[in-house]
Amino acid sequence: MYSIENIEQEHQKLYLEVKADPILGMPTDIMVPKYSFKKNFEIRILDREEWNNGPPITAQNMWYTDGSRIEQGAGAGIYGGRYATVFQAEVAAIQGCAREIIRQGAARQSIAIYSDSQAALKAIGSMQVCSRLVWDCVKALQELGSRNKLTLAWVPGHKGHKGNEEADRLAREGAGRALIRPESFCGIAKTHVRASIDEWMDGKSREWWRKLPQQRQAKMFIKERSASLTDDLLGQNRKAIRIIVGLLTGHCRFNKHMSLMGLAEEATCRFCSEEEETAVHVMCQCEGLARLKPRIDFARQPRAAASRGVPRKMDTCLALEAAST
């Protein structure tokens, strides 16, 4: 039995183990939501057709931004490190553009900043912000928009628009450079955090399943935690789930299991009378069930049977259930 002290120690151990992960130990881009109800800039997402004759929005000062992600990392004219997402690169590009215009001392001008990322523009235009990077970008745009007429507009990407193509080239160039500072330059995105936690959980689950001394028969079918098998199971109704779990674990009305429970005298297969009636034998080996083969796709090996996923037709489940009654 666990005491409160033991539980606290286990929780602390779990926390320290997770924090030791190279990604989860980094500062995140996630923050407590902040709100920006009044914007000193306008965001416009126009139809593609409006770009047929060139930029539909003109201004005294026109800028194009872009973010890029390749195998080496992400960039927006400068390298953003291995862990920055495309979205973060796009937002960083807009923020960098705003900071550069502020540095140049622009005032009382009409300014247009073009980006081919609708996701970045919508995040910047949202009243609620949960990303530190997006919030910093909004603050830079607010400062720039307080002294200028500022418009952020969407440009269709990779459609031959000169400014966007040049921004894309610079972003790819930046993505290929080295980051001369510790990772991550903009905080780890929520998607990376979730992916790292899922990967950590998968590793722990595989290790636990591998070391578990029980479940010999289930291990013949289930090698490790399977997201696809889980999704298939959860897509069934309760009766189907009960039948399928019984088949995979052998804990159903097969003679071998019933004899171990003292509910049957013989463990021999009722269909072929040659071997013990186990889930592996019935689903993968029994020739006495040839009459069911048109309805059930039998496999010769347990792993092959499990890898095909859960049968989605109820008649398949019911056929095996009926065979074992």
Coordinates of C-alpha atoms in Angstrom, one line a residue:
M1 CA 0.0 0.0 0.0
Y2 CA 1.2 3.5 -0.9
S3 CA 1.4 6.1 1.8
I4 CA 1.0 9.8 1.0
E5 CA 4.8 10.2 1.2
N6 CA 5.3 7.4 -1.3
I7 CA 2.8 9.0 -3.7
E8 CA 4.5 12.4 -3.4
Q9 CA 7.9 10.7 -4.1
E10 CA 6.5 8.9 -7.1
H11 CA 4.9 12.1 -8.5
Q12 CA 8.2 14.0 -8.0
K13 CA 10.2 11.3 -9.6
L14 CA 7.8 11.4 -12.6
Y15 CA 8.1 15.1 -12.8
L16 CA 11.9 15.0 -12.7
E17 CA 12.0 12.2 -15.3
V18 CA 9.8 14.2 -17.7
K19 CA 11.8 17.4 -17.2
A20 CA 14.9 15.5 -18.1
D21 CA 13.6 15.2 -21.6
P22 CA 15.7 17.4 -23.9
I23 CA 12.5 19.1 -25.3
L24 CA 10.3 19.2 -22.3
G25 CA 13.1 20.7 -20.2
M26 CA 13.1 23.8 -22.5
P27 CA 11.0 26.9 -22.0
T28 CA 7.7 26.7 -23.8
D29 CA 5.9 29.2 -26.0
I30 CA 2.7 28.5 -24.1
M31 CA 1.4 31.2 -21.7
V32 CA -1.6 32.2 -19.7
P33 CA -4.1 33.8 -22.2
K34 CA -3.7 37.5 -22.7
Y35 CA -6.2 39.7 -24.5
S36 CA -5.9 42.4 -27.1
F37 CA -9.3 43.9 -28.0
K38 CA -8.2 47.0 -29.9
K39 CA -5.7 46.6 -32.8
N40 CA -3.7 49.5 -34.3
F41 CA -3.6 47.5 -37.6
E42 CA -6.0 45.8 -40.0
I43 CA -5.8 42.2 -41.2
R44 CA -7.2 41.3 -44.6
I45 CA -7.4 37.8 -46.2
L46 CA -8.5 38.3 -49.8
D47 CA -9.5 35.7 -52.4
R48 CA -6.9 34.3 -54.8
E49 CA -8.7 35.9 -57.7
E50 CA -8.0 39.4 -56.4
W51 CA -4.3 38.7 -56.9
N52 CA -4.6 38.0 -60.6
N53 CA -3.5 41.6 -61.5
G54 CA -0.9 42.0 -58.8
P55 CA -1.1 43.1 -55.1
P56 CA -4.7 44.3 -54.4
I57 CA -3.5 46.4 -51.5
T58 CA -0.9 49.1 -52.2
A59 CA 1.0 51.2 -49.8
Q60 CA 3.9 53.6 -49.5
N61 CA 5.9 50.9 -47.8
M62 CA 5.3 47.3 -48.9
W63 CA 6.9 44.3 -47.2
Y64 CA 6.8 40.5 -47.8
T65 CA 7.5 38.0 -45.1
D66 CA 7.8 34.2 -45.1
G67 CA 8.8 31.4 -42.8
S68 CA 10.3 28.1 -43.8
R69 CA 11.1 24.7 -42.3
I70 CA 13.5 22.1 -43.7
E71 CA 15.2 19.1 -42.3
Q72 CA 17.9 21.2 -40.7
G73 CA 15.5 23.6 -38.9
A74 CA 13.1 26.5 -39.4
G75 CA 13.9 30.0 -40.6
A76 CA 12.6 33.4 -41.4
G77 CA 15.5 35.1 -42.9
I78 CA 17.4 34.0 -39.8
Y79 CA 17.7 30.5 -38.5
G80 CA 15.1 29.6 -35.9
G81 CA 16.5 26.3 -34.6
R82 CA 15.4 22.7 -35.0
Y83 CA 12.4 23.0 -32.8
A84 CA 10.6 26.0 -34.2
T85 CA 7.5 25.1 -36.2
V86 CA 6.5 26.5 -39.6
F87 CA 3.8 28.6 -37.8
Q88 CA 6.4 30.0 -35.4
A89 CA 8.7 30.8 -38.3
E90 CA 5.9 32.7 -40.1
V91 CA 5.0 34.7 -36.9
A92 CA 8.7 35.4 -36.3
A93 CA 9.1 36.7 -39.8
I94 CA 6.2 39.2 -39.3
Q95 CA 7.6 40.3 -35.9
G96 CA 11.1 40.8 -37.4
C97 CA 9.6 42.8 -40.2
A98 CA 7.7 45.1 -37.8
R99 CA 10.8 45.6 -35.7
E100 CA 12.9 46.5 -38.8
I101 CA 10.3 49.1 -39.9
I102 CA 10.3 50.6 -36.4
R103 CA 14.1 50.7 -36.4
Q104 CA 14.0 52.6 -39.7
G105 CA 11.8 55.2 -38.0
A106 CA 8.7 55.0 -40.2
A107 CA 6.0 57.4 -39.2
R108 CA 2.7 58.7 -40.8
Q109 CA 3.1 56.2 -43.7
S110 CA 0.8 53.6 -45.2
I111 CA 2.5 50.2 -44.7
A112 CA 1.5 46.8 -46.0
I113 CA 3.0 43.6 -44.7
Y114 CA 2.3 40.5 -46.7
S115 CA 2.4 36.9 -45.4
D116 CA 1.4 33.6 -47.1
S117 CA 0.3 32.1 -43.8
Q118 CA -3.4 32.5 -43.0
A119 CA -2.8 30.7 -39.7
A120 CA -0.3 33.3 -38.5
L121 CA -2.5 36.2 -39.6
K122 CA -5.5 34.8 -37.8
A123 CA -3.6 34.1 -34.7
I124 CA -2.2 37.7 -34.7
G125 CA -5.8 39.0 -35.3
S126 CA -7.3 37.0 -32.5
M127 CA -8.5 38.8 -29.4
Q128 CA -7.1 35.9 -27.2
V129 CA -3.4 35.0 -27.4
C130 CA -1.9 32.0 -25.8
S131 CA 1.5 32.1 -27.5
R132 CA 4.4 34.2 -26.2
L133 CA 5.8 34.7 -29.7
V134 CA 2.4 35.8 -31.1
W135 CA 2.0 38.2 -28.2
D136 CA 5.4 39.7 -28.8
C137 CA 4.5 40.0 -32.5
V138 CA 1.2 41.7 -31.6
K139 CA 3.0 44.2 -29.4
A140 CA 5.5 45.1 -32.2
L141 CA 2.6 45.6 -34.6
Q142 CA 0.7 47.7 -32.1
E143 CA 3.7 49.9 -31.7
L144 CA 4.2 50.2 -35.5
G145 CA 0.5 50.8 -36.1
S146 CA 0.3 53.5 -33.5
R147 CA 2.3 55.8 -35.8
N148 CA 1.3 54.5 -39.2
K149 CA -1.6 53.1 -41.2
L150 CA -0.7 49.4 -41.0
T151 CA -2.3 46.6 -43.0
L152 CA -1.4 42.9 -42.8
A153 CA -2.6 41.0 -45.8
W154 CA -2.5 37.4 -47.1
V155 CA -0.6 36.6 -50.3
P156 CA -1.0 33.3 -52.1
G157 CA 2.2 31.3 -51.7
H158 CA 4.3 29.9 -54.6
K159 CA 2.2 31.6 -57.2
G160 CA 5.0 33.7 -58.8
H161 CA 4.4 36.9 -56.8
K162 CA 7.9 38.5 -56.9
G163 CA 7.9 39.7 -53.3
N164 CA 6.7 36.5 -51.9
E165 CA 9.1 34.4 -53.9
E166 CA 12.0 36.5 -52.6
A167 CA 10.8 36.2 -49.0
D168 CA 10.6 32.5 -49.5
R169 CA 14.1 32.3 -50.8
L170 CA 15.5 34.3 -47.8
A171 CA 13.5 32.1 -45.4
R172 CA 14.9 28.9 -46.8
E173 CA 18.4 30.4 -46.7
G174 CA 17.8 31.3 -43.0
A175 CA 16.5 27.8 -42.3
G176 CA 19.8 26.3 -43.5
R177 CA 22.0 28.4 -41.2
A178 CA 23.1 27.6 -37.6
L179 CA 21.5 29.0 -34.5
I180 CA 24.2 30.8 -32.4
R181 CA 22.3 30.6 -29.1
P182 CA 20.6 27.9 -27.0
E183 CA 17.5 26.2 -28.3
S184 CA 14.7 27.1 -28.6
F185 CA 14.8 30.7 -29.8
C186 CA 11.1 31.3 -29.5
G187 CA 10.0 28.6 -26.9
I188 CA 8.8 25.1 -27.6
A189 CA 5.4 25.0 -29.3
K190 CA 2.4 23.2 -27.8
T191 CA 2.6 20.7 -30.7
H192 CA 6.2 19.7 -29.8
V193 CA 5.3 19.4 -26.1
R194 CA 2.4 17.1 -26.8
A195 CA 4.4 15.0 -29.3
S196 CA 7.2 14.7 -26.7
I197 CA 4.8 13.6 -24.0
D198 CA 3.2 11.1 -26.3
E199 CA 6.6 9.7 -27.3
W200 CA 7.6 9.5 -23.6
M201 CA 4.3 7.7 -22.8
D202 CA 4.8 5.3 -25.7
G203 CA 8.3 4.4 -24.5
K204 CA 7.1 3.8 -20.9
S205 CA 4.2 1.8 -22.2
R206 CA 6.4 -0.4 -24.3
E207 CA 8.8 -0.9 -21.5
W208 CA 6.1 -1.9 -19.1
W209 CA 4.5 -4.3 -21.5
R210 CA 7.8 -5.9 -22.3
K211 CA 8.7 -6.5 -18.6
L212 CA 5.2 -7.6 -17.6
P213 CA 5.5 -11.3 -16.6
Q214 CA 1.8 -12.1 -17.3
Q215 CA -0.3 -11.9 -20.4
R216 CA 1.7 -14.5 -22.3
Q217 CA -1.1 -15.2 -24.8
A218 CA -2.0 -11.5 -25.3
K219 CA 1.6 -10.8 -26.1
M220 CA 1.5 -13.3 -29.0
F221 CA -1.0 -11.0 -30.6
I222 CA -0.1 -7.5 -29.3
K223 CA 3.6 -6.7 -29.6
E224 CA 3.3 -3.2 -28.1
R225 CA 0.9 -0.3 -27.6
S226 CA -0.8 0.4 -30.9
A227 CA -2.7 3.6 -31.6
S228 CA -4.4 2.1 -34.6
L229 CA -5.6 -0.9 -32.6
T230 CA -6.9 1.4 -29.9
D231 CA -8.8 3.5 -32.4
D232 CA -10.3 0.4 -34.0
L233 CA -11.4 -0.9 -30.7
L234 CA -13.0 2.3 -29.6
G235 CA -14.9 2.5 -32.9
Q236 CA -16.8 -0.7 -31.9
N237 CA -19.8 -1.1 -29.6
R238 CA -19.5 -2.7 -26.2
K239 CA -20.4 -6.2 -27.3
A240 CA -17.8 -6.2 -30.0
I241 CA -15.1 -4.8 -27.7
R242 CA -15.9 -7.6 -25.2
I243 CA -15.6 -10.2 -27.8
I244 CA -12.4 -8.8 -29.4
V245 CA -10.6 -8.3 -26.1
G246 CA -11.5 -11.8 -25.1
L247 CA -10.1 -13.2 -28.4
L248 CA -6.8 -11.2 -28.1
T249 CA -6.3 -12.2 -24.4
G250 CA -7.7 -15.7 -24.6
H251 CA -10.0 -14.8 -21.7
C252 CA -13.2 -16.0 -23.3
R253 CA -15.2 -19.2 -23.7
F254 CA -12.5 -21.3 -25.3
N255 CA -12.0 -24.7 -23.7
K256 CA -8.5 -24.0 -22.5
H257 CA -9.5 -21.0 -20.5
M258 CA -12.7 -22.6 -19.2
S259 CA -10.8 -25.7 -18.0
L260 CA -8.3 -23.5 -16.1
M261 CA -11.3 -21.9 -14.4
G262 CA -12.7 -25.3 -13.6
L263 CA -15.7 -24.8 -15.8
A264 CA -14.8 -27.3 -18.5
E265 CA -13.4 -30.8 -18.3
E266 CA -11.5 -30.8 -21.5
A267 CA -9.1 -28.3 -23.0
T268 CA -9.1 -29.9 -26.4
C269 CA -10.4 -28.0 -29.4
R270 CA -14.0 -28.8 -30.1
F271 CA -13.6 -28.2 -33.8
C272 CA -10.6 -30.4 -34.7
S273 CA -10.0 -32.4 -31.5
E274 CA -6.2 -32.2 -32.1
E275 CA -4.8 -29.4 -30.0
E276 CA -5.8 -27.3 -27.0
E277 CA -8.5 -24.8 -27.8
T278 CA -6.8 -21.4 -27.3
A279 CA -7.3 -18.1 -29.0
V280 CA -4.1 -18.6 -31.0
H281 CA -5.2 -22.0 -32.1
V282 CA -8.7 -21.0 -33.0
M283 CA -7.8 -17.8 -34.9
C284 CA -4.6 -18.9 -36.6
Q285 CA -4.3 -22.7 -36.8
C286 CA -7.5 -24.6 -36.5
E287 CA -8.5 -26.4 -39.7
G288 CA -11.8 -27.5 -38.2
L289 CA -13.1 -23.9 -38.7
A290 CA -12.7 -24.0 -42.5
R291 CA -16.4 -23.5 -42.8
L292 CA -16.0 -20.0 -41.3
K293 CA -13.1 -18.9 -43.5
P294 CA -15.3 -17.1 -46.1
R295 CA -16.5 -14.9 -43.2
I296 CA -13.3 -14.6 -41.2
D297 CA -9.9 -13.7 -42.6
F298 CA -7.7 -16.1 -40.7
A299 CA -4.0 -15.6 -40.4
R300 CA -1.3 -18.2 -39.9
Q301 CA 0.6 -16.2 -37.3
P302 CA -0.7 -14.3 -34.2
R303 CA 1.1 -11.1 -35.0
A304 CA -0.2 -11.1 -38.6
A305 CA -3.8 -11.5 -37.2
A306 CA -3.4 -8.6 -34.8
S307 CA -1.6 -6.4 -37.4
R308 CA -4.7 -6.5 -39.6
G309 CA -6.6 -4.5 -37.0
V310 CA -9.9 -5.2 -35.5
P311 CA -12.6 -6.6 -37.8
R312 CA -15.0 -3.8 -38.4
K313 CA -18.0 -5.9 -39.4
M314 CA -20.0 -7.2 -36.5
D315 CA -20.7 -10.5 -38.3
T316 CA -17.0 -11.4 -38.1
C317 CA -17.0 -10.9 -34.4
L318 CA -20.3 -12.8 -34.0
A319 CA -19.0 -15.6 -36.1
L320 CA -16.1 -16.3 -33.7
E321 CA -18.4 -15.7 -30.7
A322 CA -20.9 -18.3 -32.1
A323 CA -18.1 -20.7 -32.8
S324 CA -17.0 -20.7 -29.2
T325 CA -20.4 -21.3 -27.6

